[in-house]
XYZ file of C-alpha atoms in Angstrom:
414
model
C 49.239 45.799 75.089
C 49.262 42.088 75.740
C 45.488 42.141 76.255
C 44.993 43.904 72.908
C 47.201 41.379 71.174
C 45.255 38.482 72.652
C 41.931 40.007 71.625
C 43.196 40.721 68.111
C 44.603 37.245 67.747
C 41.291 35.715 68.904
C 39.387 37.841 66.448
C 41.756 36.881 63.636
C 41.508 33.198 64.466
C 37.722 33.434 64.657
C 37.632 35.243 61.296
C 39.899 32.677 59.705
C 37.829 29.844 61.163
C 34.597 31.323 59.803
C 36.211 31.927 56.410
C 37.545 28.366 56.256
C 34.134 26.987 57.248
C 32.493 29.054 54.549
C 34.956 27.780 51.949
C 34.352 24.196 53.032
C 30.559 24.704 52.936
C 30.747 26.264 49.459
C 32.943 23.428 48.223
C 30.580 20.840 49.676
C 27.535 22.497 48.108
C 29.344 22.803 44.781
C 30.349 19.157 44.788
C 26.874 18.055 45.771
C 25.414 20.239 43.070
C 27.792 18.719 40.559
C 26.772 15.198 41.553
C 23.112 16.114 41.414
C 23.601 17.617 37.993
C 25.294 14.423 36.868
C 22.408 12.364 38.200
C 19.848 14.575 36.457
C 21.635 14.063 33.157
C 21.643 10.313 33.646
C 18.086 10.076 34.970
C 16.247 12.259 32.482
C 12.854 11.627 34.024
C 11.508 9.531 31.143
C 8.653 7.184 31.983
C 9.543 3.842 30.405
C 6.947 1.185 29.583
C 7.169 -2.236 27.996
C 4.853 -2.762 25.025
C 3.950 -6.166 23.586
C 1.981 -6.539 20.345
C 0.517 -9.645 18.696
C -1.041 -9.321 15.223
C -2.973 -12.115 13.523
C -5.258 -12.400 10.531
C -8.441 -14.384 10.077
C -8.098 -16.998 7.347
C -11.788 -17.652 6.590
C -13.168 -14.129 6.181
C -16.296 -13.580 4.116
C -17.048 -9.908 3.521
C -20.801 -9.561 2.966
C -20.558 -5.900 2.004
C -17.774 -5.393 -0.589
C -18.208 -1.627 -0.329
C -17.157 -1.676 3.314
C -13.509 -1.447 2.250
C -12.954 0.329 -1.102
C -10.183 -0.844 -3.417
C -8.341 2.478 -3.300
C -5.440 2.163 -0.858
C -5.360 4.754 1.900
C -1.658 5.603 2.290
C -0.012 5.749 5.717
C 2.963 8.096 5.824
C 5.859 6.821 7.921
C 7.561 10.214 7.922
C 9.080 11.020 11.311
C 8.100 7.621 12.732
C 10.423 5.226 14.539
C 11.303 1.889 12.945
C 12.716 -0.844 15.192
C 13.038 -3.553 12.547
C 14.411 -2.369 9.190
C 18.037 -2.020 10.279
C 17.940 -5.505 11.779
C 16.499 -7.046 8.619
C 18.457 -5.118 5.984
C 22.043 -4.673 7.206
C 24.077 -1.974 5.404
C 26.243 -3.210 2.539
C 27.978 0.049 1.631
C 31.319 -1.127 3.002
C 31.172 -4.339 0.953
C 30.088 -2.507 -2.183
C 32.806 0.129 -2.051
C 35.386 -2.586 -1.457
C 34.804 -3.799 -5.029
C 37.137 -2.494 -7.749
C 35.838 0.156 -10.133
C 34.623 -1.191 -13.478
C 36.753 -0.386 -16.501
C 35.816 0.950 -19.917
C 32.155 1.262 -20.837
C 31.156 -1.040 -18.024
C 31.739 1.810 -15.590
C 28.823 3.776 -17.048
C 25.786 4.070 -14.799
C 22.366 2.800 -15.858
C 21.021 6.003 -17.521
C 24.068 6.254 -19.798
C 24.169 2.559 -20.550
C 20.524 2.397 -21.590
C 21.051 5.257 -24.081
C 24.497 4.648 -25.589
C 25.104 0.914 -25.381
C 24.039 -1.368 -28.203
C 22.119 -4.594 -27.902
C 25.195 -6.528 -28.948
C 27.159 -5.224 -25.962
C 24.244 -5.984 -23.672
C 24.196 -9.541 -24.999
C 27.959 -9.846 -24.557
C 27.796 -8.728 -20.935
C 24.831 -10.970 -20.248
C 26.919 -13.976 -21.281
C 29.655 -13.159 -18.783
C 29.911 -15.297 -15.648
C 28.035 -13.904 -12.684
C 31.251 -13.199 -10.779
C 32.471 -10.920 -13.593
C 29.126 -9.184 -13.989
C 28.837 -8.195 -10.336
C 32.540 -8.156 -9.469
C 32.977 -4.395 -9.910
C 31.137 -1.181 -9.139
C 30.137 1.440 -11.674
C 29.919 4.427 -9.358
C 33.279 6.042 -8.751
C 34.739 9.196 -7.217
C 35.409 11.314 -10.283
C 35.530 15.032 -9.538
C 34.450 15.981 -13.072
C 31.182 14.065 -12.974
C 30.657 13.729 -9.243
C 27.515 15.866 -9.302
C 25.947 13.569 -11.898
C 26.991 10.332 -10.254
C 25.746 11.551 -6.896
C 22.203 11.273 -8.231
C 22.669 7.627 -9.224
C 22.819 4.580 -7.027
C 23.498 0.901 -7.477
C 22.923 0.108 -3.824
C 19.531 -1.561 -3.645
C 18.087 -2.397 -0.238
C 17.237 -6.079 -0.291
C 14.563 -7.007 2.213
C 13.537 -10.587 3.044
C 10.595 -12.155 1.247
C 8.888 -12.885 4.558
C 9.484 -11.393 7.984
C 10.031 -13.578 11.046
C 6.935 -14.100 13.134
C 8.708 -13.222 16.393
C 10.734 -9.996 16.406
C 12.792 -9.785 19.596
C 15.979 -8.208 20.918
C 18.742 -8.898 23.404
C 18.432 -6.176 26.061
C 16.765 -7.291 29.283
C 15.423 -3.802 29.954
C 17.042 -3.227 33.328
C 16.980 0.154 35.020
C 20.585 0.813 34.005
C 19.860 -0.097 30.373
C 16.866 2.226 30.268
C 18.846 5.077 31.820
C 21.607 4.671 29.238
C 19.309 4.050 26.256
C 18.903 6.833 23.723
C 16.100 5.125 21.755
C 13.490 2.390 22.360
C 14.784 -1.178 22.088
C 13.441 -4.693 21.549
C 13.458 -7.105 24.478
C 14.114 -10.893 24.495
C 11.292 -13.248 23.686
C 11.625 -14.796 27.150
C 9.938 -11.668 28.494
C 6.913 -11.996 26.189
C 3.657 -12.516 28.069
C 1.432 -13.264 25.041
C 3.348 -16.348 23.879
C 0.646 -18.807 25.066
C -1.974 -16.820 23.135
C 0.171 -16.862 19.993
C 0.647 -20.620 20.284
C -3.123 -21.088 20.593
C -3.657 -19.022 17.438
C -1.064 -21.078 15.577
C -3.050 -24.238 16.347
C -6.321 -22.760 15.096
C -7.480 -23.115 11.495
C -9.308 -19.812 11.276
C -6.430 -17.537 12.353
C -2.772 -17.065 11.489
C -0.308 -14.903 13.486
C 1.624 -12.314 11.482
C 3.740 -10.439 14.027
C 4.694 -10.898 17.678
C 7.055 -8.348 19.163
C 7.811 -6.415 22.347
C 9.910 -3.357 23.090
C 10.605 -0.796 25.796
C 10.072 2.883 25.153
C 9.679 6.145 27.035
C 6.123 7.473 26.853
C 5.420 11.196 26.563
C 2.466 13.392 25.747
C 0.674 13.158 22.421
C 2.579 16.010 20.783
C 6.015 14.999 22.095
C 6.117 11.232 21.531
C 6.839 9.545 18.214
C 4.824 6.900 16.387
C 6.314 3.426 16.072
C 6.102 1.568 12.786
C 5.066 -2.091 12.850
C 5.561 -4.407 9.854
C 5.005 -8.107 9.389
C 4.138 -10.943 7.044
C 4.965 -11.263 3.343
C 6.946 -8.836 1.229
C 4.961 -7.900 -1.903
C 7.433 -5.309 -3.206
C 8.433 -7.344 -6.293
C 4.795 -7.983 -7.230
C 2.903 -4.778 -6.412
C 3.567 -1.130 -5.778
C 2.369 0.543 -2.591
C -1.016 1.427 -4.119
C -1.691 -2.169 -5.134
C -0.953 -2.078 -8.865
C 1.073 -4.949 -10.356
C 4.700 -4.295 -11.250
C 7.144 -6.273 -13.321
C 10.096 -7.733 -11.439
C 13.374 -5.930 -12.035
C 15.006 -8.944 -13.671
C 12.023 -9.344 -16.004
C 12.331 -5.706 -17.101
C 16.031 -6.210 -17.813
C 15.337 -9.341 -19.843
C 12.614 -7.610 -21.865
C 14.854 -4.649 -22.595
C 17.717 -6.943 -23.553
C 15.477 -8.929 -25.880
C 14.262 -5.687 -27.434
C 17.838 -4.558 -28.129
C 18.762 -7.965 -29.539
C 15.794 -8.080 -31.909
C 16.363 -4.528 -33.106
C 20.160 -4.423 -33.435
C 20.886 -7.985 -34.495
C 17.853 -8.868 -36.587
C 16.487 -5.472 -37.478
C 13.108 -6.388 -35.978
C 11.473 -4.506 -33.163
C 9.017 -5.974 -30.696
C 6.739 -3.046 -31.514
C 6.656 -3.616 -35.289
C 3.046 -4.783 -35.165
C 2.122 -1.206 -34.301
C -1.030 0.272 -32.786
C -3.241 -1.218 -35.547
C -2.576 -4.822 -34.544
C -5.884 -6.672 -34.470
C -7.786 -3.826 -36.123
C -8.963 -6.011 -39.023
C -10.119 -8.644 -36.525
C -12.176 -6.067 -34.638
C -13.684 -4.637 -37.853
C -14.645 -8.083 -39.112
C -16.248 -8.886 -35.759
C -18.169 -5.595 -35.860
C -19.467 -6.416 -39.376
C -20.688 -9.792 -38.119
C -22.360 -8.153 -35.095
C -20.039 -9.887 -32.637
C -18.552 -6.667 -31.297
C -20.064 -3.271 -30.585
C -18.680 -0.318 -28.659
C -20.619 0.925 -25.656
C -20.554 4.054 -23.564
C -18.656 3.424 -20.312
C -20.855 3.515 -17.237
C -19.438 5.807 -14.587
C -21.118 3.722 -11.875
C -18.921 0.761 -12.798
C -15.660 2.689 -12.565
C -14.732 1.483 -9.136
C -11.224 0.378 -9.931
C -8.833 2.957 -8.405
C -6.721 5.262 -10.471
C -2.957 5.085 -10.135
C -1.766 8.289 -8.391
C 0.317 10.678 -10.454
C 2.976 10.951 -7.756
C 3.510 9.255 -4.436
C 2.676 11.268 -1.320
C 5.420 12.082 1.123
C 6.542 9.338 3.454
C 5.313 6.324 1.455
C 7.286 3.178 2.445
C 9.656 1.637 -0.083
C 8.764 -1.920 0.895
C 5.206 -3.248 0.608
C 4.467 -5.537 3.559
C 1.450 -7.682 4.291
C 0.956 -5.776 7.534
C 2.182 -2.212 7.906
C 1.238 0.774 9.993
C 1.830 2.992 12.996
C 1.140 2.742 16.705
C 1.284 5.825 18.883
C 1.378 5.367 22.672
C 1.143 8.532 24.739
C 0.010 9.912 28.083
C -2.837 12.294 28.846
C -2.280 13.191 32.455
C -1.622 9.806 34.019
C -3.663 7.778 31.503
C -2.158 5.723 28.680
C -3.620 5.996 25.182
C -3.088 3.825 22.085
C -3.665 5.310 18.629
C -3.477 2.731 15.804
C -3.311 3.237 12.038
C -2.766 -0.018 10.098
C -3.177 -1.573 6.662
C -3.483 -5.311 6.045
C -2.734 -6.255 2.428
C -4.200 -9.131 0.433
C -3.810 -9.958 -3.282
C -7.115 -10.358 -5.112
C -8.272 -10.765 -8.717
C -10.375 -7.894 -10.020
C -12.150 -7.165 -13.280
C -11.912 -3.473 -14.116
C -14.793 -1.981 -16.084
C -13.938 -0.721 -19.575
C -13.403 3.027 -19.523
C -12.633 3.936 -23.120
C -12.681 2.579 -26.661
C -9.142 1.221 -26.540
C -9.838 -0.845 -23.433
C -13.051 -2.229 -24.947
C -11.137 -3.320 -28.020
C -8.452 -4.851 -25.823
C -11.090 -6.745 -23.849
C -12.399 -8.226 -27.074
C -8.977 -9.234 -28.386
C -7.712 -10.424 -24.993
C -10.622 -11.604 -22.831
C -8.394 -11.941 -19.780
C -6.725 -8.550 -20.203
C -8.679 -6.967 -17.362
C -8.581 -9.988 -15.081
C -5.602 -8.699 -13.162
C -4.106 -9.064 -9.716
C -4.458 -6.198 -7.274
C -3.086 -5.811 -3.753
C -5.932 -4.368 -1.772
C -5.638 -2.923 1.723
C -7.909 -3.261 4.734
C -7.437 -0.094 6.807
C -7.902 0.091 10.543
C -7.838 3.183 12.757
C -8.777 3.250 16.405
C -7.985 5.366 19.464
C -8.417 3.907 22.939
C -7.545 4.794 26.510
C -5.996 1.788 28.222
C -4.764 0.585 31.586
C -1.317 -0.900 32.084
C -0.931 -4.650 32.659
C -4.287 -5.337 31.028
C -4.651 -7.124 27.684
C -6.400 -4.997 25.072
C -7.864 -6.364 21.829
C -8.367 -4.269 18.699
C -10.824 -6.051 16.410
C -11.235 -5.877 12.634
C -13.239 -8.150 10.298
C -9.991 -9.326 8.692
C -7.444 -9.221 11.496
C -6.895 -8.543 15.156
C -4.265 -6.738 17.241
C -3.585 -7.645 20.870
C -1.638 -5.108 22.955
C -0.336 -5.207 26.494
C 1.513 -2.298 28.130
C 3.454 -3.108 31.292
C 5.072 -0.844 33.844
C 8.830 -0.852 34.429
C 11.118 0.446 37.187
C 10.935 3.861 35.557
C 7.182 4.010 34.857
C 6.189 6.211 37.802
C 5.777 9.928 37.272
C 9.302 11.289 37.215
C-alpha cells in the first residue's frame, strides 16, 4: 500500500511538473510572439533612401529649331502624387477665418448673390470703407436653411508666395528611429545636403541659375506600389497666366473693372459697352475704300498658336510655378530607377496668326492686339536606371536636373 502511494505520488508530481513546464513554455512562446509581432509592426520592412535634387536653368539659351518645343502646354496631372512643400508654404487659415464675426445685412451675401442683386452704388459704398471693415467679417455662415447652397461657395483663397525659396529643407535628421516612426516621406536639414558646393558654383556662373535645391527621405517600393513626388520651384505665375499659358487678369483688376462698370451704368446711365460691336466699322470701311485694308483667307499653316482647352483635365495644379513636375523613384529587383516628368515655364511674346474676319479687323484697328504674352512650357521626360551614391545628371536644352540617391540604415532588402 505504501509502495503504491509512493508510485502514485511520484507519477502525480511528474505529471504536474510536465504540465507546469508546458504552461511556462507556452507563456514564453506567447510573450516572445507578442514582442516579435510588436517589432514587425514597428519595423515594416520599408527600404528608406535619401534623395537630393538640384534644378537649375540655363540663362543664355538659343533654340535654333523653334518647332522642337511646340507652344501647346502638355499638362502633368498631379493626381495621387505626394507633395512635400505646399503645406509648408501655404499654412491653413481656416481657424483664423472662422474666428471672424459673421457679416450683417446684405454684406453677408456670398459673391454669386452680390454680383446679381447688389447695385453699383452699394459696391461703391463698400469700396470706400476702411480695409479693416471690409475684411473684418466673414460672409459664409452656418445657416441650416441655405447650408447646401453655401457649401458650394468659398471665400478661403489659398495664397501662395510669389517666389519659392531656393533651398527647401526640413528639421528631421533621418535617424533609424525617425524612419521607423514616420508615416510619410520627410524633408531633411540642409546640413545633410551633398550638392551644396555644386549649387554655389552654379550661383556664381552667368549662364545658369538654380531654381530648386531640396532633399528628403522616402521608402522606395516597386513601380506599381510607390507614389510620385511633386517638385515645384521658382516664380509663381498664377496671377499672370493660367496653367495652359494664356494670360489672365488679376483678381483685383477684375473687381475694379466690374465696380467701374456698375458705377458707370447705375450712377451715370452709361455702360462701358455702349460703343457696341460696330465700333470702328466706319474706320475699317473707309480704309477698305482707300485700299489700305483687305480681308484675306486665313492660312491653316500659320495657325500654330494653341487653342484654349474647353475644360481642364483632371489633376491640373491650381498654382502655376516656373518649375513643376513629378519624380518617381522605384525598385526593379534590386536596381533603382528614376522616372522624371517636368515642365519649365517661361513667359514669351507671341504673334498669333489671324484666324477669322473679326481678328483681322481687330489687328487693323489695334496693331498690337495679337502681340500678347504667353507662358510656354519646356517639357522633359526621361527614365533611367541609377546606382545609389552616384550623381546623375538629366540634361535639357533649357535646364538641368541633378539627382543623388543615398542609402540609409534601412536601405538593405528588408
